[in-house]
GROMACS .gro file of C-alpha atoms in nm:
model
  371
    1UNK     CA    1 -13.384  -3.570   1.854
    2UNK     CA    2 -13.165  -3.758   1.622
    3UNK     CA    3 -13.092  -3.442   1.392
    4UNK     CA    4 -13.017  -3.264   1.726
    5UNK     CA    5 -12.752  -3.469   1.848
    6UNK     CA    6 -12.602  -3.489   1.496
    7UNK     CA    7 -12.589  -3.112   1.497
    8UNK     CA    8 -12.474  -3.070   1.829
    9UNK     CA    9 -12.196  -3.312   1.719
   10UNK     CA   10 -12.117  -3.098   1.432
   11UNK     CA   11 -12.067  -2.792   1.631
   12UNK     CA   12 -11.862  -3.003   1.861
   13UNK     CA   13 -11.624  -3.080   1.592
   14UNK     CA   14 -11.638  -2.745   1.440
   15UNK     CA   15 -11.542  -2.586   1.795
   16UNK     CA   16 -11.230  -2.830   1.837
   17UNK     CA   17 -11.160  -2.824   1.448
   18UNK     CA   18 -11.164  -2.388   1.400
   19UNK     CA   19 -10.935  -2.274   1.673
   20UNK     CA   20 -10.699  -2.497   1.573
   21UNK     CA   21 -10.680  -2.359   1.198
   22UNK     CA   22 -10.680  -2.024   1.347
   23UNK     CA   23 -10.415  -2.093   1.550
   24UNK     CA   24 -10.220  -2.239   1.283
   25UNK     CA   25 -10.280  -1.958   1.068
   26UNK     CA   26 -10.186  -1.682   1.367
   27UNK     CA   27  -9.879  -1.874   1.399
   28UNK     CA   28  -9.790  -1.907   1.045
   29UNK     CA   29  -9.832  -1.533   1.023
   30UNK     CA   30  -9.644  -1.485   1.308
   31UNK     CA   31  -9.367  -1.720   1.141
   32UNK     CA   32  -9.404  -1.538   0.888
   33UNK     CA   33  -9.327  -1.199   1.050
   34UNK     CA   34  -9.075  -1.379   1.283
   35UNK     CA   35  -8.936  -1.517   0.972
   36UNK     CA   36  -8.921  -1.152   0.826
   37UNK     CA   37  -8.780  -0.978   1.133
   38UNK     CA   38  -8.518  -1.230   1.144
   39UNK     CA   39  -8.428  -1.156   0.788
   40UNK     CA   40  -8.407  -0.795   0.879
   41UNK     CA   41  -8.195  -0.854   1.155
   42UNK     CA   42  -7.978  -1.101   0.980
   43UNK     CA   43  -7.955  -0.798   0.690
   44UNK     CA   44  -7.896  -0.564   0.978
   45UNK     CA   45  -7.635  -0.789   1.169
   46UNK     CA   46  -7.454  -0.869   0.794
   47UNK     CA   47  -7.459  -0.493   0.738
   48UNK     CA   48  -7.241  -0.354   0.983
   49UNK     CA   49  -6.997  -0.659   0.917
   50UNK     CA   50  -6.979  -0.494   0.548
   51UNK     CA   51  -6.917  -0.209   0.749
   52UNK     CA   52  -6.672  -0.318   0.957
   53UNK     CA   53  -6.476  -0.480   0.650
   54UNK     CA   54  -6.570  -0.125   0.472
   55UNK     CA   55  -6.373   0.023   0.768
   56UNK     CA   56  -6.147  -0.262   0.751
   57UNK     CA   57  -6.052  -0.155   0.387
   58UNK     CA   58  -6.053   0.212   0.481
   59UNK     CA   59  -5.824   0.149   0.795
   60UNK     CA   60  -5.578  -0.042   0.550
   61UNK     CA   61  -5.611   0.221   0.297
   62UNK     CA   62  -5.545   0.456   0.565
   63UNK     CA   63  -5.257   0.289   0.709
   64UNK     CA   64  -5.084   0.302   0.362
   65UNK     CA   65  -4.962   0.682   0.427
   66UNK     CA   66  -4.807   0.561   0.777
   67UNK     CA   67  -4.689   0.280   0.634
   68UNK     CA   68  -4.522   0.486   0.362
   69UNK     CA   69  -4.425   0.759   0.582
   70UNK     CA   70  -4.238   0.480   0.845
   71UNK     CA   71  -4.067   0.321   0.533
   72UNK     CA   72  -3.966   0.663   0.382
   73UNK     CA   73  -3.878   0.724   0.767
   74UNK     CA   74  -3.644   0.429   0.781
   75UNK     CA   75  -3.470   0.531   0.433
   76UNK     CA   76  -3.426   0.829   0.589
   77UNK     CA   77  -3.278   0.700   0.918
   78UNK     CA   78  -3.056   0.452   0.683
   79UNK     CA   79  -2.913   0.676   0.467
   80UNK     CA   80  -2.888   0.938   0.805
   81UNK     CA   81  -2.683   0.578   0.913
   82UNK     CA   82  -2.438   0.549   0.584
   83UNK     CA   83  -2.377   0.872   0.595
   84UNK     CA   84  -2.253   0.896   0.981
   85UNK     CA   85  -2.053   0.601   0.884
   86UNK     CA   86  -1.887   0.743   0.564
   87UNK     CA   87  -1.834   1.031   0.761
   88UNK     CA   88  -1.676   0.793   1.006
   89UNK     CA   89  -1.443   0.580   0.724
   90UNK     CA   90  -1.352   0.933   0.597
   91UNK     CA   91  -1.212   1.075   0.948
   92UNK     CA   92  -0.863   1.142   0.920
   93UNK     CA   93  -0.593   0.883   1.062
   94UNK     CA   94  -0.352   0.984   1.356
   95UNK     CA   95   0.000   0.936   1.149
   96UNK     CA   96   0.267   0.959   1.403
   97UNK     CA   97   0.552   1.097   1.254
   98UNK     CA   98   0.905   0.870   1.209
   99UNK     CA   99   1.228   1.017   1.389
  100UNK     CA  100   1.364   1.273   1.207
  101UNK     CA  101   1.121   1.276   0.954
  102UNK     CA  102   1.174   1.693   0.827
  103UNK     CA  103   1.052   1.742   0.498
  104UNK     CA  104   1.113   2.101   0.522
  105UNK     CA  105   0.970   2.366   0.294
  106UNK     CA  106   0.887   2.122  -0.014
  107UNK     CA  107   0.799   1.767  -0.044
  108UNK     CA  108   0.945   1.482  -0.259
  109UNK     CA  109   0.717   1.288  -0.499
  110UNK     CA  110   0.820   0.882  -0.432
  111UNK     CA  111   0.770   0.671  -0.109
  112UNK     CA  112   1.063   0.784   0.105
  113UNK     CA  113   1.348   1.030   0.066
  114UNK     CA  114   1.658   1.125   0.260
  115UNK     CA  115   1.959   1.389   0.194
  116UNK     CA  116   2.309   1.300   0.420
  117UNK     CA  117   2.613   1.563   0.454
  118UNK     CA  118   2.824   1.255   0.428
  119UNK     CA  119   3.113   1.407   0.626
  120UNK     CA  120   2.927   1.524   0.933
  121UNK     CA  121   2.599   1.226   0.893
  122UNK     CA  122   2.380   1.542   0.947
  123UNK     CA  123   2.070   1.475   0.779
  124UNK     CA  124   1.971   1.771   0.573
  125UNK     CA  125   1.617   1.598   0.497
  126UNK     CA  126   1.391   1.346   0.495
  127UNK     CA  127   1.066   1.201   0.441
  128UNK     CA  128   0.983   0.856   0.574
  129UNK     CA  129   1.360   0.750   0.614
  130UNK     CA  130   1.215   0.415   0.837
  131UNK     CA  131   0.978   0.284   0.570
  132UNK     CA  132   1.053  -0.027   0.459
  133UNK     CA  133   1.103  -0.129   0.100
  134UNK     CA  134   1.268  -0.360  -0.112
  135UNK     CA  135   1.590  -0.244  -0.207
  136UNK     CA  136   1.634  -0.416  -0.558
  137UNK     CA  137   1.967  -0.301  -0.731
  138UNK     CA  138   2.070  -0.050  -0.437
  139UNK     CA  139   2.210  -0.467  -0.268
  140UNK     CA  140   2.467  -0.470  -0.498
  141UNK     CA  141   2.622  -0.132  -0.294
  142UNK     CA  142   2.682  -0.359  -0.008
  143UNK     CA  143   2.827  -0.647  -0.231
  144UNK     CA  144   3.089  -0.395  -0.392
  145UNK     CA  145   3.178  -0.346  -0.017
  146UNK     CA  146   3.243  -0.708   0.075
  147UNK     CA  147   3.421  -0.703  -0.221
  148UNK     CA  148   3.626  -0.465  -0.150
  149UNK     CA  149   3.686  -0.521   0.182
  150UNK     CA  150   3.823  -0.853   0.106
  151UNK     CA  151   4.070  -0.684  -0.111
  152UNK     CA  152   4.129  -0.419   0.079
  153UNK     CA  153   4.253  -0.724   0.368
  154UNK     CA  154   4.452  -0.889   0.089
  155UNK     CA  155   4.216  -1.209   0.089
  156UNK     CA  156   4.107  -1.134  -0.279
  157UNK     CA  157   4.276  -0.954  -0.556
  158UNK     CA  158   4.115  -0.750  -0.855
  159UNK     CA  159   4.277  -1.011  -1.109
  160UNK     CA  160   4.160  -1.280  -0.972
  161UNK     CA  161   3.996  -1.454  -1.242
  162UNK     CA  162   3.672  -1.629  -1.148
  163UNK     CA  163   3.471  -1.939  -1.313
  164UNK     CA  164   3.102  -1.873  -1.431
  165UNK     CA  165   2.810  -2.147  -1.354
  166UNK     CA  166   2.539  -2.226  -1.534
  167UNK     CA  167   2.314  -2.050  -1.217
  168UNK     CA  168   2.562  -1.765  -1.257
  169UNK     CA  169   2.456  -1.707  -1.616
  170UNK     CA  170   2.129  -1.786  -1.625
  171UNK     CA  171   2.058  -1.510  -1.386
  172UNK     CA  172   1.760  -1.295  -1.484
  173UNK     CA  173   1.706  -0.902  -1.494
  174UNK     CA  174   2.013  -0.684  -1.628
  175UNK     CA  175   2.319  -0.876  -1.658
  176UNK     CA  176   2.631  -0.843  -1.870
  177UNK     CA  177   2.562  -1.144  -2.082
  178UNK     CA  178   2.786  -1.392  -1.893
  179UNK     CA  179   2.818  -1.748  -2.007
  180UNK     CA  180   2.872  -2.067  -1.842
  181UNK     CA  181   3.203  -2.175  -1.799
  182UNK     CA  182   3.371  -1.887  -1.905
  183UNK     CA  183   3.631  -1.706  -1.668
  184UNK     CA  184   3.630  -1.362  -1.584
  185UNK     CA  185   3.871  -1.118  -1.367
  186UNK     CA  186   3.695  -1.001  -1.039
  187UNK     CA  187   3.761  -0.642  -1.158
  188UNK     CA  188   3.546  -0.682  -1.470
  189UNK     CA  189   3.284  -0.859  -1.243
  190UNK     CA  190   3.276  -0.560  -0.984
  191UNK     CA  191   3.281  -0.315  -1.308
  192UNK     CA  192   2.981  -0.495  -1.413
  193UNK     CA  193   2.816  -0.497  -1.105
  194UNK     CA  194   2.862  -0.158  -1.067
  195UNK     CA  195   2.810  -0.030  -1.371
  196UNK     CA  196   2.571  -0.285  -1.584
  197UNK     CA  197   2.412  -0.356  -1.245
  198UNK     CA  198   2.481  -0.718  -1.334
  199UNK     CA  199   2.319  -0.948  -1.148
  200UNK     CA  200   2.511  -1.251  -1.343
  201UNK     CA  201   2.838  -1.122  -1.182
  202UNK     CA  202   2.691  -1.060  -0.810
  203UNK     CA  203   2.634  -1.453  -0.855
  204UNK     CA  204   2.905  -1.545  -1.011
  205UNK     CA  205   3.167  -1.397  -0.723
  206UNK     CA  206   2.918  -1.507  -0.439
  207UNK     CA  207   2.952  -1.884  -0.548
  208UNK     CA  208   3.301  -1.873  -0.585
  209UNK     CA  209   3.391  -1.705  -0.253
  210UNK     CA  210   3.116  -1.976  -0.118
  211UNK     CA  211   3.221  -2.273  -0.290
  212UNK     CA  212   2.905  -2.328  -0.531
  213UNK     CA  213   2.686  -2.157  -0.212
  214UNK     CA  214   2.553  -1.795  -0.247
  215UNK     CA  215   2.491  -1.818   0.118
  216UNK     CA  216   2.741  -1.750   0.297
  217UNK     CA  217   2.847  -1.450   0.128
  218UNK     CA  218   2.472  -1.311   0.178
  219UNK     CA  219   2.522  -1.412   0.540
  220UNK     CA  220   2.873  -1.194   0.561
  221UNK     CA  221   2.656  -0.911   0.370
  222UNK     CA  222   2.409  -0.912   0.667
  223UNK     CA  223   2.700  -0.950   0.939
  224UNK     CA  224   2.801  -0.608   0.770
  225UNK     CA  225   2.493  -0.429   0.742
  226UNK     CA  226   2.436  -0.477   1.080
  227UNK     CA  227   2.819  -0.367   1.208
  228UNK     CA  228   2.729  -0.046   0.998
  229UNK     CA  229   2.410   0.036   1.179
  230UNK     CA  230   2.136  -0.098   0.892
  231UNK     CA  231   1.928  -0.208   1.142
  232UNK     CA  232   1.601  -0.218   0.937
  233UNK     CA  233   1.725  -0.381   0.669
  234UNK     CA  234   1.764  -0.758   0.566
  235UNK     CA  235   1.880  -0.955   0.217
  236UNK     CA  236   1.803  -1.274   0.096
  237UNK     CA  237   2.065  -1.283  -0.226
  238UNK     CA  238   2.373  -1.095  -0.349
  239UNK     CA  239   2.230  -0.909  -0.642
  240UNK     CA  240   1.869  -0.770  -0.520
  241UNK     CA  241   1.609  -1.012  -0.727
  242UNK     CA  242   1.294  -1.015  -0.572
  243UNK     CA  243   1.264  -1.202  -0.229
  244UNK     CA  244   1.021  -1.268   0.078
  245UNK     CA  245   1.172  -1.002   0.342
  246UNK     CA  246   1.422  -0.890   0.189
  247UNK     CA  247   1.408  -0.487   0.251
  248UNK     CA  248   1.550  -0.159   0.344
  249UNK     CA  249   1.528   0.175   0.414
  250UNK     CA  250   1.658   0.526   0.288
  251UNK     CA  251   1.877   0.566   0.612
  252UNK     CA  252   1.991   0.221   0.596
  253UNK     CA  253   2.085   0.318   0.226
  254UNK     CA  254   2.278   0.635   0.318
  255UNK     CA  255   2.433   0.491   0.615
  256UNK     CA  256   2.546   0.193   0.384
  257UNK     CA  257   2.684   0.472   0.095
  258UNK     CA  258   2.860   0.714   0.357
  259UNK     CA  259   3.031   0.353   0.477
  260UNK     CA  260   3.122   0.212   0.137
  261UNK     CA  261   3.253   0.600   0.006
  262UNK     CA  262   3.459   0.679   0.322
  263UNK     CA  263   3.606   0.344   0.316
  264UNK     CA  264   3.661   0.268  -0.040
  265UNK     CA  265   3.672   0.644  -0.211
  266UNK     CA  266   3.837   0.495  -0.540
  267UNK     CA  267   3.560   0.311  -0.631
  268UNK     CA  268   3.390   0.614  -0.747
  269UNK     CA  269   3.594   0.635  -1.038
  270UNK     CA  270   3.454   0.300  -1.110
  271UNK     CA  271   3.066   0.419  -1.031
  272UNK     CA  272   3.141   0.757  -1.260
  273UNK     CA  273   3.189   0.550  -1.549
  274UNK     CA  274   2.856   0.589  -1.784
  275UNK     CA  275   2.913   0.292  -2.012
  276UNK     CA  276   3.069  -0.090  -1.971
  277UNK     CA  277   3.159  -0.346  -2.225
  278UNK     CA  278   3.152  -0.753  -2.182
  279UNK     CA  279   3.185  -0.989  -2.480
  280UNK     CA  280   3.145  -0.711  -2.715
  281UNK     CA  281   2.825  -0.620  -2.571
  282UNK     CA  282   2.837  -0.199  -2.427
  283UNK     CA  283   2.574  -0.152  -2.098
  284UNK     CA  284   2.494   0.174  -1.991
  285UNK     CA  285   2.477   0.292  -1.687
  286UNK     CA  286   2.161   0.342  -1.577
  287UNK     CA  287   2.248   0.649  -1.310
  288UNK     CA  288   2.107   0.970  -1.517
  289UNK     CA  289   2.262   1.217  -1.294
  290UNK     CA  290   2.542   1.118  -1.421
  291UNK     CA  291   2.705   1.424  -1.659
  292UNK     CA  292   2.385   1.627  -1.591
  293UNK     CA  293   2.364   1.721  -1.239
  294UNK     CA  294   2.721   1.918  -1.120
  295UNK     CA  295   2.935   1.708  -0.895
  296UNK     CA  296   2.750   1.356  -0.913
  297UNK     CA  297   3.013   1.118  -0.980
  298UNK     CA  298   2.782   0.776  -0.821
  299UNK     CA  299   2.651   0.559  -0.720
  300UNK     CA  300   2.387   0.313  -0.794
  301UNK     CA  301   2.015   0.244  -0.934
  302UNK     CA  302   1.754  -0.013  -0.847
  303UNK     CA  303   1.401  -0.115  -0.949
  304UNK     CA  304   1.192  -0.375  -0.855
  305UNK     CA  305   0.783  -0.399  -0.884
  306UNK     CA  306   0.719  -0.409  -0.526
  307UNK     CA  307   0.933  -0.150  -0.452
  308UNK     CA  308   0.935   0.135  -0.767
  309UNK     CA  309   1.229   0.294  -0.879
  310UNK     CA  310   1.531   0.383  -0.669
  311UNK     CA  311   1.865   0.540  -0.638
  312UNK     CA  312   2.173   0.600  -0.450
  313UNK     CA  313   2.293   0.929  -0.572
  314UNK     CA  314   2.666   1.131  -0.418
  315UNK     CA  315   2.784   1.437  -0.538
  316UNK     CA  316   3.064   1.681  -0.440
  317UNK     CA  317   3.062   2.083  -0.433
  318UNK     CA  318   3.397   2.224  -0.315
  319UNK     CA  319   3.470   2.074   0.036
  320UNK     CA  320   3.084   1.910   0.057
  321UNK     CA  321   3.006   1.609  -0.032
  322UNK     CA  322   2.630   1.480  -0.027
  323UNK     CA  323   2.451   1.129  -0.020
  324UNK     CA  324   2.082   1.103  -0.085
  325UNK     CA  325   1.846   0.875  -0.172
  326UNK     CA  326   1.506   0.797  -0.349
  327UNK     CA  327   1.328   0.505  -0.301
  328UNK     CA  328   0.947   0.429  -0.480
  329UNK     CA  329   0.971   0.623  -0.713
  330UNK     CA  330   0.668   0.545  -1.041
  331UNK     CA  331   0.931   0.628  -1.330
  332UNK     CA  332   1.299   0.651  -1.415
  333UNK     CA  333   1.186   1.048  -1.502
  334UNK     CA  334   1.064   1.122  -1.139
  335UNK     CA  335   1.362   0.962  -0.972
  336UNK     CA  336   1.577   1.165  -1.175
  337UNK     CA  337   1.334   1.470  -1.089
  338UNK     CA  338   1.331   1.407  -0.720
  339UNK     CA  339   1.689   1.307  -0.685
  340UNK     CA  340   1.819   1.601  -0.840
  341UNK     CA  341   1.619   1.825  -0.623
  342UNK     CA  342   1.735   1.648  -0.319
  343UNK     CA  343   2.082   1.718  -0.449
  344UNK     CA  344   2.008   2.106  -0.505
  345UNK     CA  345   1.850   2.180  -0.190
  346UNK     CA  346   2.104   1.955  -0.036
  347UNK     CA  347   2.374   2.220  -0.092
  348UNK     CA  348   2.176   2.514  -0.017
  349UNK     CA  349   2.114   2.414   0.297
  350UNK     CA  350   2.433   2.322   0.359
  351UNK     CA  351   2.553   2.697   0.214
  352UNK     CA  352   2.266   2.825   0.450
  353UNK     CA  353   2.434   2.646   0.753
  354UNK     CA  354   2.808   2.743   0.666
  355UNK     CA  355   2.678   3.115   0.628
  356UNK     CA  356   2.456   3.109   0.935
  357UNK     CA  357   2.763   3.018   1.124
  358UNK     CA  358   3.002   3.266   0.982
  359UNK     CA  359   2.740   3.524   1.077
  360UNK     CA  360   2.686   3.359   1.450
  361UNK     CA  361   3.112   3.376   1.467
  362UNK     CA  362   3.164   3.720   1.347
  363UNK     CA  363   2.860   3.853   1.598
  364UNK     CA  364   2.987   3.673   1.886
  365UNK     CA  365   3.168   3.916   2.061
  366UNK     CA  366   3.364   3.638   2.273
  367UNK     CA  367   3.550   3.538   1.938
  368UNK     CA  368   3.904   3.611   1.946
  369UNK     CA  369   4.063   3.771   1.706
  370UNK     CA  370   4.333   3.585   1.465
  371UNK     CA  371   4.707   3.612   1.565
   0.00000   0.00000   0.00000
């Protein structure tokens, strides 16, 4: 009985003891598998990651082309850009044209131009005749005629003699070597002025008719330009030197010379002259027309930096007498070029003019004959 119950005990225990391992063991398999599947999975989940950042990379590779293409684009549309606003910079600007600014058939190679029949004021041509510029030596035209003027009234005379300052002779540019204290004749001054284009003597008479002051004979000079009609222009000094505001204009400058020549017509024999001496020293006159062009017998030169080279040239053909003037010229050679031109075309339009009227009077049937 005993061995019975002992073996019934052992099957007991053996019945609670072997499901339990099998159990265990299912479930380890099935851990096992689970484990396995979930491995899978894992390697299928990670997989289309790799082939999303696969894509990823392809996409960006891709995208490089647009990417090019929009960059390549916008070069494009920039340089489309710079060149619509080149185009724009390079559009041509609206000049409007000055009063009576006629250059005729041909043009004239410096900054302005202008060519006066002196008797009548008809302007025969012109190219920019308003354009400012500083008139350098062309001033000392308007000092001669204060000068002149006050000689003319009896308030100065030509032998006057006249004391030179130390400003007076330490003026700069072309002078005729004047020294301080010494004392000159106003008629070797003027000569100087006009001829040596001395700016030494345009000092030297302003202080003395001012009292040590330059002022108020540059004040008269203004007064004057104005009563003539230069109403464009403006000086600062007697002699031209470089100054702040100090400008004209080639009709100021002819209106000035047809002035100064129909008022004082014996100074030309003065402005004709192509050489000047002062304390042994011999200036020549800087006016190249002079002796080379037929009938110029003045007047006056100028040059400053900011302004290029200019003249005031006259000359006289039978019963004509013409005025014209350069200003901006690059070189003494072009001004001489240019001027002369002006001065040859001057007269043949003026011989155009005389014969066009001859024809219109002997055509015009209304004419009456001579008695």
């Amino acid at each position: 009985m005993r061995i019975w119950k002992v073996f019934a005990t052992l099957l007991t225990i053996l019945s609670l003891i072997l499901p339990a391992d099998i159990t265990l063991a299912a479930s380890s398999k099935d851990g096992k598998k689970n484990s396995s599947h979930s491995q899978t999975q894992t390697k299928k989940a990670s997989s289309p990651a790799k082939q999303a950042k696969s894509s990823g990379q392809k996409q960006s590779t891709s995208s490089k082309p647009s990417e090019s293409k929009a960059k390549h684009g916008g070069k494009k549309a920039t340089k489309k850009n710079s060149k619509a606003q080149a185009l724009e910079a390079k559009a041509p600007v609206k000049v409007v044209a000055q009063p009576e600014s006629n250059k005729g058939e041909f043009g004239v190679d410096t900054k302005a131009a202008l060519v006066m029949d002196m008797e009548t004021g008809h302007i025969l041509f012109a190219q920019e005749p308003d354009l400012a510029i500083p008139p350098a030596s062309l001033t000392k035209v308007l000092t001669l005629y204060i000068l002149n003027e006050l000689i003319q009234s009896g308030n100065l005379k030509p032998e006057q003699v006249i004391p030179v300052s130390q400003e007076a002779s330490h003026a700069g540019g072309s002078t005729m070597r004047l020294r301080t204290g010494e004392q000159v004749t106003l008629d070797e001054l003027m000569k100087g002025i006009a001829i040596a284009s001395a700016n030494d003597g345009c000092v030297a008479v302003a202080e003395y008719l001012g009292k040590g002051d330059t002022h108020p004979f540059v004040e008269a000079m203004n007064r004057k330009a104005k009563e003539i009609g230069m109403a464009n222009s403006q000086f600062f000094n007697p002699n031209g030197l470089p100054a702040d505001g100090q400008l004209t204009t080639a009709r100021d400058m002819a209106l000035l010379a047809q002035a100064y020549l129909k008022r004082f017509p014996q100074t030309l024999t003065m402005h004709s002259m192509t050489e000047f001496t002062h304390n042994n020293r011999v200036r020549h006159n800087s006016n190249s027309l002079l002796g080379k062009v037929e009938g110029v017998d003045g007047l006056k030169t100028g040059f400053v930096c900011a302004s290029g080279f200019n003249i005031v040239v006259t000359a006289r053909r039978g019963d004509t007498r013409l005025v014209a003037v350069v200003l901006g010229a690059k070189n003494r050679r072009i001004r001489e070029r240019e001027a002369t031109r002006l001065i040859e075309e001057g007269f043949k339009i003026v011989a155009a003019q005389k014969q066009h009227e001859v024809k219109h009077v002997a055509m015009n049937p209304g004419a009456s004959s001579p008695q």
